[in-house]
Each structure stands twice: as C-alpha cells, then as structure tokens.
C-alpha cells in the first residue's frame, strides 16, 4: 500500500509535523504551496483585511497552488495536513481536494493548531466532500504517534 503525505504549512509548524509523519509512515511527501506565499501580515487573523481573514470569510475562495500537483493515481492512502484556521481547513486545502481525483482513496486528515480541535474541521470537510473517504488522524502536538499512521 503506497502512501503520500501532502501538507500546507504557513509558518513551518505543519511542515515539521508532515516530515515526521512521512518518515514514520514510510510515505512520500508533497508540499501544497500557494501561488502567492503568505506573509506575516497576510496571516494576521486579528486584522479583518488580512489575506487569510478575507479568504476564510469567503466560502468560495480557492487560493491557487504553485507547484504542480502530485500524481496521486499510484497512492492508496493520502494524508492531508494543515494548520487549523478559523476552526476549519485553510481554503487552499479545498483547492487541493477539488484539483485531485481522490475518489476511492483513504484520506487521513491531520492538523496542527494553537487551540482548535478537529471536530469542526472534519464536519466541514465531510459536508463539503461527502463522496470521499476521510478519516480523522488528529492533531499533531510534538511527536507523531502510531495511531495517526
């Protein structure tokens, strides 16, 4: 069974978690990079005019992905990781999901967060993509644990 860890990381925290997960799971790894990288100002959630705030307020926002998408046809399991923004996945994750054929794949969702949990993340993703098989891998705080793999 071939696995790939895909991830979006705005500050490097999720990147570190994804690298540890890929190593522990024996998986390939792919970074989901935005066309326009986020600056510190873009990520200021307290600023109602920051890029991240504007994107998250718009349910239809789909930020562009910079790098070519990975060919997922050879993978059975696709891990998708990201920081939790406003209790859900950043909109670039919607871009990634909608830009790939994930039907029939085992998708394991993991995240990093300073305070949010995974309940609202999973409810939102499952509501948006009811035909996809998504499992909650959980939040990664520190070391990657076996239950996530």
PDB file of C-alpha atoms in Angstrom:
ATOM      1  CA  UNK A   1       0.000   0.000   0.000  1.00  0.00           C
ATOM      2  CA  UNK A   2       1.610   3.257  -1.172  1.00  0.00           C
ATOM      3  CA  UNK A   3       1.211   6.400   0.956  1.00  0.00           C
ATOM      4  CA  UNK A   4       1.824  10.113   0.463  1.00  0.00           C
ATOM      5  CA  UNK A   5       1.774  12.935   2.983  1.00  0.00           C
ATOM      6  CA  UNK A   6       0.548  16.192   1.464  1.00  0.00           C
ATOM      7  CA  UNK A   7       0.577  19.329   3.537  1.00  0.00           C
ATOM      8  CA  UNK A   8       0.141  23.085   3.604  1.00  0.00           C
ATOM      9  CA  UNK A   9       2.231  24.981   6.131  1.00  0.00           C
ATOM     10  CA  UNK A  10       2.071  28.734   6.600  1.00  0.00           C
ATOM     11  CA  UNK A  11       4.725  29.070   9.307  1.00  0.00           C
ATOM     12  CA  UNK A  12       6.695  25.814   9.261  1.00  0.00           C
ATOM     13  CA  UNK A  13       4.923  24.068  12.148  1.00  0.00           C
ATOM     14  CA  UNK A  14       2.815  21.806   9.936  1.00  0.00           C
ATOM     15  CA  UNK A  15       5.795  21.188   7.657  1.00  0.00           C
ATOM     16  CA  UNK A  16       7.785  19.721  10.552  1.00  0.00           C
ATOM     17  CA  UNK A  17       4.845  17.528  11.588  1.00  0.00           C
ATOM     18  CA  UNK A  18       4.374  16.339   7.984  1.00  0.00           C
ATOM     19  CA  UNK A  19       8.050  15.443   7.651  1.00  0.00           C
ATOM     20  CA  UNK A  20       7.915  13.397  10.868  1.00  0.00           C
ATOM     21  CA  UNK A  21       4.717  11.691   9.746  1.00  0.00           C
ATOM     22  CA  UNK A  22       6.137  10.827   6.301  1.00  0.00           C
ATOM     23  CA  UNK A  23       9.248   9.331   7.894  1.00  0.00           C
ATOM     24  CA  UNK A  24       7.229   7.312  10.433  1.00  0.00           C
ATOM     25  CA  UNK A  25       4.722   6.067   7.842  1.00  0.00           C
ATOM     26  CA  UNK A  26       7.277   5.344   5.131  1.00  0.00           C
ATOM     27  CA  UNK A  27       5.392   7.743   2.862  1.00  0.00           C
ATOM     28  CA  UNK A  28       6.323  10.095   0.072  1.00  0.00           C
ATOM     29  CA  UNK A  29       5.806  13.790   0.809  1.00  0.00           C
ATOM     30  CA  UNK A  30       4.445  16.758  -1.134  1.00  0.00           C
ATOM     31  CA  UNK A  31       4.084  20.377  -0.044  1.00  0.00           C
ATOM     32  CA  UNK A  32       0.950  22.257  -1.092  1.00  0.00           C
ATOM     33  CA  UNK A  33       2.386  25.700  -1.825  1.00  0.00           C
ATOM     34  CA  UNK A  34       0.250  28.741  -2.638  1.00  0.00           C
ATOM     35  CA  UNK A  35       0.967  30.670  -5.833  1.00  0.00           C
ATOM     36  CA  UNK A  36       1.461  33.732  -3.654  1.00  0.00           C
ATOM     37  CA  UNK A  37       3.253  32.823  -0.385  1.00  0.00           C
ATOM     38  CA  UNK A  38       1.667  34.161   2.782  1.00  0.00           C
ATOM     39  CA  UNK A  39       3.454  36.992   4.561  1.00  0.00           C
ATOM     40  CA  UNK A  40       3.259  37.631   8.280  1.00  0.00           C
ATOM     41  CA  UNK A  41       0.746  40.409   7.571  1.00  0.00           C
ATOM     42  CA  UNK A  42      -1.348  38.016   5.454  1.00  0.00           C
ATOM     43  CA  UNK A  43      -1.599  35.652   8.419  1.00  0.00           C
ATOM     44  CA  UNK A  44      -2.708  38.267  10.976  1.00  0.00           C
ATOM     45  CA  UNK A  45      -6.085  36.825  11.943  1.00  0.00           C
ATOM     46  CA  UNK A  46      -6.824  39.877  14.102  1.00  0.00           C
ATOM     47  CA  UNK A  47      -6.795  42.091  11.007  1.00  0.00           C
ATOM     48  CA  UNK A  48     -10.130  41.887   9.200  1.00  0.00           C
ATOM     49  CA  UNK A  49      -8.415  42.987   5.989  1.00  0.00           C
ATOM     50  CA  UNK A  50      -5.596  40.433   6.077  1.00  0.00           C
ATOM     51  CA  UNK A  51      -5.446  37.969   3.208  1.00  0.00           C
ATOM     52  CA  UNK A  52      -6.133  34.925   5.390  1.00  0.00           C
ATOM     53  CA  UNK A  53      -9.142  36.585   7.029  1.00  0.00           C
ATOM     54  CA  UNK A  54     -10.619  37.581   3.677  1.00  0.00           C
ATOM     55  CA  UNK A  55     -10.106  34.068   2.273  1.00  0.00           C
ATOM     56  CA  UNK A  56     -11.624  32.366   5.300  1.00  0.00           C
ATOM     57  CA  UNK A  57     -14.704  34.614   5.289  1.00  0.00           C
ATOM     58  CA  UNK A  58     -15.354  33.627   1.659  1.00  0.00           C
ATOM     59  CA  UNK A  59     -16.610  30.009   1.451  1.00  0.00           C
ATOM     60  CA  UNK A  60     -15.854  30.042  -2.292  1.00  0.00           C
ATOM     61  CA  UNK A  61     -12.261  31.249  -2.010  1.00  0.00           C
ATOM     62  CA  UNK A  62      -9.848  28.831  -3.678  1.00  0.00           C
ATOM     63  CA  UNK A  63      -6.262  30.125  -3.497  1.00  0.00           C
ATOM     64  CA  UNK A  64      -4.082  28.898  -6.345  1.00  0.00           C
ATOM     65  CA  UNK A  65      -1.481  26.178  -5.843  1.00  0.00           C
ATOM     66  CA  UNK A  66       2.040  26.989  -7.090  1.00  0.00           C
ATOM     67  CA  UNK A  67       3.762  23.691  -7.663  1.00  0.00           C
ATOM     68  CA  UNK A  68       2.420  21.034  -9.995  1.00  0.00           C
ATOM     69  CA  UNK A  69       0.015  18.695  -8.263  1.00  0.00           C
ATOM     70  CA  UNK A  70       1.356  15.254  -7.440  1.00  0.00           C
ATOM     71  CA  UNK A  71       0.076  12.293  -9.461  1.00  0.00           C
ATOM     72  CA  UNK A  72      -1.956  10.505  -6.812  1.00  0.00           C
ATOM     73  CA  UNK A  73      -3.045   7.598  -9.012  1.00  0.00           C
ATOM     74  CA  UNK A  74      -0.421   5.244  -7.525  1.00  0.00           C
ATOM     75  CA  UNK A  75      -1.324   6.022  -3.897  1.00  0.00           C
ATOM     76  CA  UNK A  76      -3.865   4.172  -1.765  1.00  0.00           C
ATOM     77  CA  UNK A  77      -3.530   6.466   1.252  1.00  0.00           C
ATOM     78  CA  UNK A  78      -3.295  10.257   1.082  1.00  0.00           C
ATOM     79  CA  UNK A  79      -2.555  12.157   4.277  1.00  0.00           C
ATOM     80  CA  UNK A  80      -3.620  15.802   4.112  1.00  0.00           C
ATOM     81  CA  UNK A  81      -2.239  18.160   6.733  1.00  0.00           C
ATOM     82  CA  UNK A  82      -2.628  21.836   7.510  1.00  0.00           C
ATOM     83  CA  UNK A  83      -2.884  24.371  10.322  1.00  0.00           C
ATOM     84  CA  UNK A  84      -6.445  24.878  11.549  1.00  0.00           C
ATOM     85  CA  UNK A  85      -7.724  28.318  10.548  1.00  0.00           C
ATOM     86  CA  UNK A  86     -10.983  29.642  11.998  1.00  0.00           C
ATOM     87  CA  UNK A  87     -11.897  26.121  13.132  1.00  0.00           C
ATOM     88  CA  UNK A  88     -11.625  24.605   9.630  1.00  0.00           C
ATOM     89  CA  UNK A  89      -9.073  23.794   6.933  1.00  0.00           C
ATOM     90  CA  UNK A  90      -7.486  26.730   5.101  1.00  0.00           C
ATOM     91  CA  UNK A  91      -9.174  27.346   1.736  1.00  0.00           C
ATOM     92  CA  UNK A  92      -6.089  26.138  -0.162  1.00  0.00           C
ATOM     93  CA  UNK A  93      -6.945  22.645   1.114  1.00  0.00           C
ATOM     94  CA  UNK A  94     -10.264  22.910  -0.728  1.00  0.00           C
ATOM     95  CA  UNK A  95      -8.292  23.854  -3.854  1.00  0.00           C
ATOM     96  CA  UNK A  96      -6.120  20.759  -3.384  1.00  0.00           C
ATOM     97  CA  UNK A  97      -9.025  18.372  -2.787  1.00  0.00           C
ATOM     98  CA  UNK A  98     -11.035  19.745  -5.711  1.00  0.00           C
ATOM     99  CA  UNK A  99      -7.997  19.609  -8.031  1.00  0.00           C
ATOM    100  CA  UNK A 100      -7.266  15.911  -7.472  1.00  0.00           C
ATOM    101  CA  UNK A 101      -9.105  12.665  -8.094  1.00  0.00           C
ATOM    102  CA  UNK A 102      -9.382  11.353  -4.547  1.00  0.00           C
ATOM    103  CA  UNK A 103     -12.330   9.030  -5.057  1.00  0.00           C
ATOM    104  CA  UNK A 104     -11.589   5.592  -3.623  1.00  0.00           C
ATOM    105  CA  UNK A 105      -8.539   6.851  -1.713  1.00  0.00           C
ATOM    106  CA  UNK A 106      -8.152   6.514   2.029  1.00  0.00           C
ATOM    107  CA  UNK A 107      -7.685  10.119   3.163  1.00  0.00           C
ATOM    108  CA  UNK A 108      -6.301  10.763   6.623  1.00  0.00           C
ATOM    109  CA  UNK A 109      -6.700  14.337   7.783  1.00  0.00           C
ATOM    110  CA  UNK A 110      -4.219  15.739  10.295  1.00  0.00           C
ATOM    111  CA  UNK A 111      -3.611  19.236  11.554  1.00  0.00           C
ATOM    112  CA  UNK A 112      -1.653  21.492  13.830  1.00  0.00           C
ATOM    113  CA  UNK A 113      -3.373  24.064  15.976  1.00  0.00           C
ATOM    114  CA  UNK A 114      -2.750  26.510  18.738  1.00  0.00           C
ATOM    115  CA  UNK A 115      -6.134  25.836  20.298  1.00  0.00           C
ATOM    116  CA  UNK A 116      -8.744  24.438  17.913  1.00  0.00           C
ATOM    117  CA  UNK A 117      -9.757  20.807  17.794  1.00  0.00           C
ATOM    118  CA  UNK A 118     -10.582  18.516  14.877  1.00  0.00           C
ATOM    119  CA  UNK A 119     -14.350  18.169  15.304  1.00  0.00           C
ATOM    120  CA  UNK A 120     -15.345  21.233  13.271  1.00  0.00           C
ATOM    121  CA  UNK A 121     -12.568  20.561  10.738  1.00  0.00           C
ATOM    122  CA  UNK A 122     -13.870  17.078   9.976  1.00  0.00           C
ATOM    123  CA  UNK A 123     -17.545  18.101   9.957  1.00  0.00           C
ATOM    124  CA  UNK A 124     -16.787  20.867   7.463  1.00  0.00           C
ATOM    125  CA  UNK A 125     -14.717  18.667   5.138  1.00  0.00           C
ATOM    126  CA  UNK A 126     -17.185  15.769   5.255  1.00  0.00           C
ATOM    127  CA  UNK A 127     -20.069  18.142   4.499  1.00  0.00           C
ATOM    128  CA  UNK A 128     -18.209  19.619   1.502  1.00  0.00           C
ATOM    129  CA  UNK A 129     -16.956  16.256   0.167  1.00  0.00           C
ATOM    130  CA  UNK A 130     -19.476  13.575   1.196  1.00  0.00           C
ATOM    131  CA  UNK A 131     -18.353  11.155  -1.511  1.00  0.00           C
ATOM    132  CA  UNK A 132     -14.779  10.949  -0.245  1.00  0.00           C
ATOM    133  CA  UNK A 133     -13.477   8.576   2.417  1.00  0.00           C
ATOM    134  CA  UNK A 134     -11.948  10.848   5.080  1.00  0.00           C
ATOM    135  CA  UNK A 135     -10.629   9.745   8.440  1.00  0.00           C
ATOM    136  CA  UNK A 136      -9.618  11.978  11.315  1.00  0.00           C
ATOM    137  CA  UNK A 137      -5.952  11.420  12.003  1.00  0.00           C
ATOM    138  CA  UNK A 138      -5.994  14.090  14.666  1.00  0.00           C
ATOM    139  CA  UNK A 139      -3.908  16.987  15.838  1.00  0.00           C
ATOM    140  CA  UNK A 140      -0.163  16.654  15.938  1.00  0.00           C
ATOM    141  CA  UNK A 141       1.424  18.206  19.006  1.00  0.00           C
ATOM    142  CA  UNK A 142       5.078  17.267  19.155  1.00  0.00           C
ATOM    143  CA  UNK A 143       5.854  13.676  18.193  1.00  0.00           C
ATOM    144  CA  UNK A 144       3.890  11.717  15.604  1.00  0.00           C
ATOM    145  CA  UNK A 145       2.105   8.792  17.262  1.00  0.00           C
ATOM    146  CA  UNK A 146       1.300   5.332  15.857  1.00  0.00           C
ATOM    147  CA  UNK A 147      -2.446   5.967  15.885  1.00  0.00           C
ATOM    148  CA  UNK A 148      -2.014   8.605  13.173  1.00  0.00           C
ATOM    149  CA  UNK A 149      -0.183   6.210  10.874  1.00  0.00           C
TER     150      UNK A 149
END
